[in-house]
PDB file of C-alpha atoms in Angstrom:
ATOM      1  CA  UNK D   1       6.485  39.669  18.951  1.00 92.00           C
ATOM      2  CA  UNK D   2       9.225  41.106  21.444  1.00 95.00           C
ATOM      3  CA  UNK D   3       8.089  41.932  25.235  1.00 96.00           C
ATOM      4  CA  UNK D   4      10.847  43.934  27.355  1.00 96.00           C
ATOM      5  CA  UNK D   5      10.845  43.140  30.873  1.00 97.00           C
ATOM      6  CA  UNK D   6      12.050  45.320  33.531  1.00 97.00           C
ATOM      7  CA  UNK D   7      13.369  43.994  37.296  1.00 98.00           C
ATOM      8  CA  UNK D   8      14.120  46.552  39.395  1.00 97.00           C
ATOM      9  CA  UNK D   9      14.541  45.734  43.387  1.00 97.00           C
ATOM     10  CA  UNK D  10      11.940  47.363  45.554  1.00 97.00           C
ATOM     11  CA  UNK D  11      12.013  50.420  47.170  1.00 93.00           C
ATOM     12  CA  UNK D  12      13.791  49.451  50.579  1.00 93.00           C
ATOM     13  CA  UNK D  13      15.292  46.516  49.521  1.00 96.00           C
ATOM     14  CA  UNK D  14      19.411  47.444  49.775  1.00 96.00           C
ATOM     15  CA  UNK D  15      20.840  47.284  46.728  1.00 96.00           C
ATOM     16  CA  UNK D  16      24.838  46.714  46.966  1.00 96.00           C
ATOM     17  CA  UNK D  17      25.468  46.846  43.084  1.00 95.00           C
ATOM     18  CA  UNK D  18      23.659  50.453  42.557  1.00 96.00           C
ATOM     19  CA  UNK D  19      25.928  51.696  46.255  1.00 96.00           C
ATOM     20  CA  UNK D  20      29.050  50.262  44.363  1.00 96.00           C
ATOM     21  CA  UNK D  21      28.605  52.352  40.925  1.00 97.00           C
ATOM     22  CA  UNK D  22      27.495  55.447  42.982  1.00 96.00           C
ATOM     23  CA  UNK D  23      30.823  55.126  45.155  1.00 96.00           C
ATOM     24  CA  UNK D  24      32.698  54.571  41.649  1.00 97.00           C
ATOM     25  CA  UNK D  25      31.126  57.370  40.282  1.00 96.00           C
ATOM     26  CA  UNK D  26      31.522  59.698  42.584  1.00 95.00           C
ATOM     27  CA  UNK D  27      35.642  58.284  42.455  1.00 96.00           C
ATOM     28  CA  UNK D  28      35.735  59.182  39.106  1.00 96.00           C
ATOM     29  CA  UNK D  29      34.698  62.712  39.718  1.00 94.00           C
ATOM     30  CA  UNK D  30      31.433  62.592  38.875  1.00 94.00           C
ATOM     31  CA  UNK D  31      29.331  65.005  41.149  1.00 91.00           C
ATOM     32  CA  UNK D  32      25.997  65.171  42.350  1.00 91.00           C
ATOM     33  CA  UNK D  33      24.453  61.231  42.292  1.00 94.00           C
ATOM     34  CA  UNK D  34      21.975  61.072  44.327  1.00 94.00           C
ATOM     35  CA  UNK D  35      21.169  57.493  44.405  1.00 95.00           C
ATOM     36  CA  UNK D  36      22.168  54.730  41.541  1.00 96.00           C
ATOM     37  CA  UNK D  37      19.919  51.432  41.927  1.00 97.00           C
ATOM     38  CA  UNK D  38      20.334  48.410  38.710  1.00 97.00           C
ATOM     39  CA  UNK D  39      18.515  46.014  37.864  1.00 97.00           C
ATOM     40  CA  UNK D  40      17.918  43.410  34.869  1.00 96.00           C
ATOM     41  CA  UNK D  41      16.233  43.770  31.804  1.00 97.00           C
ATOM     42  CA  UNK D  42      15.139  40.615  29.792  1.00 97.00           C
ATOM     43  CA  UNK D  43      13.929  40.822  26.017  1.00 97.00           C
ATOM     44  CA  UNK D  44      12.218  37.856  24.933  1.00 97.00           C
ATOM     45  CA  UNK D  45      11.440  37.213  21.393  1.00 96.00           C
ATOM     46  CA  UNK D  46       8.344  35.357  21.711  1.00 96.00           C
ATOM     47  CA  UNK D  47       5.883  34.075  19.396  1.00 94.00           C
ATOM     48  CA  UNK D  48       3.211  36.082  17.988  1.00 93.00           C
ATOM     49  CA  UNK D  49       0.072  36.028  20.024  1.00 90.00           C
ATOM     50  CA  UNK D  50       1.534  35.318  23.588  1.00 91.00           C
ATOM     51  CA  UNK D  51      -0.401  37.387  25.895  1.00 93.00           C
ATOM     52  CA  UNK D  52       1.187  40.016  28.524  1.00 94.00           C
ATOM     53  CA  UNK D  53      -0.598  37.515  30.926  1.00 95.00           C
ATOM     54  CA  UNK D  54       2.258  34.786  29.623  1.00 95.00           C
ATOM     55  CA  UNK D  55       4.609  37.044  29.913  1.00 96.00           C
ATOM     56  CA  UNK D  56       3.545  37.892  33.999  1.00 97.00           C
ATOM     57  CA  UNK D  57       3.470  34.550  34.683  1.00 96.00           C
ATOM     58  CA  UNK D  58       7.131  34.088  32.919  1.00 96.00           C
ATOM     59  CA  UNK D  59       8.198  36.858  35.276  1.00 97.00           C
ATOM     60  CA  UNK D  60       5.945  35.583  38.876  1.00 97.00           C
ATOM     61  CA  UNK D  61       7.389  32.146  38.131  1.00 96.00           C
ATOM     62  CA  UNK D  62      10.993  32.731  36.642  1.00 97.00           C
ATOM     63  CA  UNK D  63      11.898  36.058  36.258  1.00 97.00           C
ATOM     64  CA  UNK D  64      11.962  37.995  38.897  1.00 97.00           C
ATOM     65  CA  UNK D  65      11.598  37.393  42.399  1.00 97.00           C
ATOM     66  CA  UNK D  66       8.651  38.776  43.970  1.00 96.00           C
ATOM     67  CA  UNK D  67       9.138  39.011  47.069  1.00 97.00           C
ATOM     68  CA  UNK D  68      12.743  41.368  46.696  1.00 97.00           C
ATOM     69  CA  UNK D  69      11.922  42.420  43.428  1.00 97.00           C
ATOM     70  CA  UNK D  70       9.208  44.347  41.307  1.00 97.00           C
ATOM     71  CA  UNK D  71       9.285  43.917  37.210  1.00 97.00           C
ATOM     72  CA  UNK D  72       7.171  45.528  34.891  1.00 97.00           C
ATOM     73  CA  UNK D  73       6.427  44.220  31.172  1.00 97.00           C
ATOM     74  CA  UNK D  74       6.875  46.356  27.994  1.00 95.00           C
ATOM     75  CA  UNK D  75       5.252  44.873  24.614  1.00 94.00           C
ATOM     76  CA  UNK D  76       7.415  45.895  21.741  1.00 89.00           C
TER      77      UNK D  76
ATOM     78  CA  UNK E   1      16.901  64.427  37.554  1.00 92.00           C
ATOM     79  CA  UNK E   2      16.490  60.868  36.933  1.00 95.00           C
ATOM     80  CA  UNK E   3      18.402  58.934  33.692  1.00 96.00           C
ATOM     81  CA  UNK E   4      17.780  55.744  32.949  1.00 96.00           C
ATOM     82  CA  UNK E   5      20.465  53.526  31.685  1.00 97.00           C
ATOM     83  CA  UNK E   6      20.008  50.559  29.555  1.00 97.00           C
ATOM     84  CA  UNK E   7      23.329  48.444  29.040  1.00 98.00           C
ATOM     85  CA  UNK E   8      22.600  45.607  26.215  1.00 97.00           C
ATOM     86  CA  UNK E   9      25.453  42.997  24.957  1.00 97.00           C
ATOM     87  CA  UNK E  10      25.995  43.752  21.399  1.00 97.00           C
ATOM     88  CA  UNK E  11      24.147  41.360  18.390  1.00 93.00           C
ATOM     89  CA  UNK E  12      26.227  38.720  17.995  1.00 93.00           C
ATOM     90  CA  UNK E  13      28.291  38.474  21.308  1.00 96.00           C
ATOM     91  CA  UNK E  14      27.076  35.204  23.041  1.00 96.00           C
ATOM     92  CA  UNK E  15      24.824  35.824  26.067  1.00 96.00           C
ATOM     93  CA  UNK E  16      24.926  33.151  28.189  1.00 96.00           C
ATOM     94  CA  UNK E  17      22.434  34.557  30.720  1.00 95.00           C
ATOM     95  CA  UNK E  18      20.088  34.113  28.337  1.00 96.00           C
ATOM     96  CA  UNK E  19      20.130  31.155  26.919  1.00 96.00           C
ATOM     97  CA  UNK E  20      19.841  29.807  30.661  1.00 97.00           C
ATOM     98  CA  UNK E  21      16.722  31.603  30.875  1.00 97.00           C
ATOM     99  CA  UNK E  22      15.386  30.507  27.602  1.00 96.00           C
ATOM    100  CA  UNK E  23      16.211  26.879  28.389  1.00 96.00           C
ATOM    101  CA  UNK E  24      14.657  27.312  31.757  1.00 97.00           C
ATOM    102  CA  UNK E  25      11.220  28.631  30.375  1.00 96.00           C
ATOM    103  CA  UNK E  26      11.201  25.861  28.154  1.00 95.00           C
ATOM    104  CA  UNK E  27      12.119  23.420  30.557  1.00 96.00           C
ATOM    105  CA  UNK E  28       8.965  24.990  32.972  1.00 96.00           C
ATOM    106  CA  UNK E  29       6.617  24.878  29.877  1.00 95.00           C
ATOM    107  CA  UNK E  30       6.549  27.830  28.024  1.00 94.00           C
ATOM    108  CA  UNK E  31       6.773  27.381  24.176  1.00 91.00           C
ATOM    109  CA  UNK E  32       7.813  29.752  21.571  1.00 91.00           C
ATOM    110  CA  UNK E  33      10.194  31.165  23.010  1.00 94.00           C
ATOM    111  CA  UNK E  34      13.010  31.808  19.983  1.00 94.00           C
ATOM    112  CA  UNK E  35      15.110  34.517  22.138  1.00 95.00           C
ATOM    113  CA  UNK E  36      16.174  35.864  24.792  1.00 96.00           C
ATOM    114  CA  UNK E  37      18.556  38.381  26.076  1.00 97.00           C
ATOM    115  CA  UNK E  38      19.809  39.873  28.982  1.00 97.00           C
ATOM    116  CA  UNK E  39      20.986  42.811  30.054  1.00 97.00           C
ATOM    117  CA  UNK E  40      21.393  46.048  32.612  1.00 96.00           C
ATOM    118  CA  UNK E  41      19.155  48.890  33.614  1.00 97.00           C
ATOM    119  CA  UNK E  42      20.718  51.008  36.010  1.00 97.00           C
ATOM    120  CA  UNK E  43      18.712  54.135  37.524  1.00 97.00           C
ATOM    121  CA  UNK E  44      20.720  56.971  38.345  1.00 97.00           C
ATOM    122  CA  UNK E  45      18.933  59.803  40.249  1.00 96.00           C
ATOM    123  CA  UNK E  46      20.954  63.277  39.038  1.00 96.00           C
ATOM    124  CA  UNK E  47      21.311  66.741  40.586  1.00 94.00           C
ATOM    125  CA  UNK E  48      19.340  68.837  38.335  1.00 93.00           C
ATOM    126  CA  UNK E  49      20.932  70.025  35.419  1.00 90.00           C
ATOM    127  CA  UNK E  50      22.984  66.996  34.748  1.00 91.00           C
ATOM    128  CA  UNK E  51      23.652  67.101  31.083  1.00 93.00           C
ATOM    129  CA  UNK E  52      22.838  63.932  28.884  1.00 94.00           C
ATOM    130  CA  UNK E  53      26.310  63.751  27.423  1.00 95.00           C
ATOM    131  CA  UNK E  54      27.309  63.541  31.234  1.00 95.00           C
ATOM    132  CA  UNK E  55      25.466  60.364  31.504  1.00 96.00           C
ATOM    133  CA  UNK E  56      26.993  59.334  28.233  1.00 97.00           C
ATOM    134  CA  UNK E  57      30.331  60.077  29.774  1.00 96.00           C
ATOM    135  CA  UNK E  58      30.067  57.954  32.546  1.00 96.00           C
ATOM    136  CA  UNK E  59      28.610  54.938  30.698  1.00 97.00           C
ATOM    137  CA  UNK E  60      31.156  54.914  28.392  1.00 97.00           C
ATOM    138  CA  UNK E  61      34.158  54.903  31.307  1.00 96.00           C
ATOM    139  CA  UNK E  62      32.192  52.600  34.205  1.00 97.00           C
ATOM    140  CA  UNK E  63      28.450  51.593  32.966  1.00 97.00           C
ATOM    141  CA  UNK E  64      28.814  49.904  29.786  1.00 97.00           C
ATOM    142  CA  UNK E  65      31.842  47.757  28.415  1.00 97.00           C
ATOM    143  CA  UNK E  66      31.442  49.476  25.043  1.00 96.00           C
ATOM    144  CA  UNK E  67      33.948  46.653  23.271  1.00 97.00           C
ATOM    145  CA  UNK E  68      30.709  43.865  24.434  1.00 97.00           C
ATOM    146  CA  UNK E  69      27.831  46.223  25.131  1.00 97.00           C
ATOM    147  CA  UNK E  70      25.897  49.479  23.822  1.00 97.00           C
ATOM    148  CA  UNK E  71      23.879  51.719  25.932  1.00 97.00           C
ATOM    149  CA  UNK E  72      20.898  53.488  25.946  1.00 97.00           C
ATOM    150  CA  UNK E  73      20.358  56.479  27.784  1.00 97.00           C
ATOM    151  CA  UNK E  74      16.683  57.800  29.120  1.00 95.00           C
ATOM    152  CA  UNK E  75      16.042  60.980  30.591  1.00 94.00           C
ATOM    153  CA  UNK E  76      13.129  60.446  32.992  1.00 89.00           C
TER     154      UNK E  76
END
């Protein structure tokens, strides 16, 4: 089985990479961004039967860090 | 408008992200883990109207190295 997992930083929480491709953006001429923010995304190829539990615990312990960031799993 | 942008290395171009993250889940005791990869999601938050071949645009000239990497684009 594949699980997708999404880490996004949390609402508040500056994110320097997103201001840097919104300033490049709007350098290249590219009008009206409102707000860019980036994050990770992780595909794991996982053997059948691992639970979305697994996977959260991957993600509490490993993954992402939960007190910046918020992540949200995606069972392919 | 939002667009959501995912930014993937190719098959076959080495990630080294994530092997580091499959050796560290194995190292922390999770088993069965045969893959992993990495990659970029990168939320862009559009004036209205914003075409998708606009987004496509500017993932091919800043978001994605499209030599390495193909994209994804979302329309949220």
């Amino acid at each position: 089985m594949k699980a997708r997992v999404h880490v996004m930083l949390k609402d508040g929480v500056l994110d320097p990479q997103g201001e840097a491709v919104r300033h490049a953006l709007g350098a290249m001429g590219f009008d009206g961004i409102e707000g860019v923010r980036q994050g990770k995304v992780i595909e794991l190829d996982l053997a059948d039967g691992t639970s979305e539990d697994r996977v959260a615990e991957m993600c509490e312990r490993l993954l992402a860090n939960t007190v910046i960031e918020s992540y949200r799993i995606e069972v392919l």
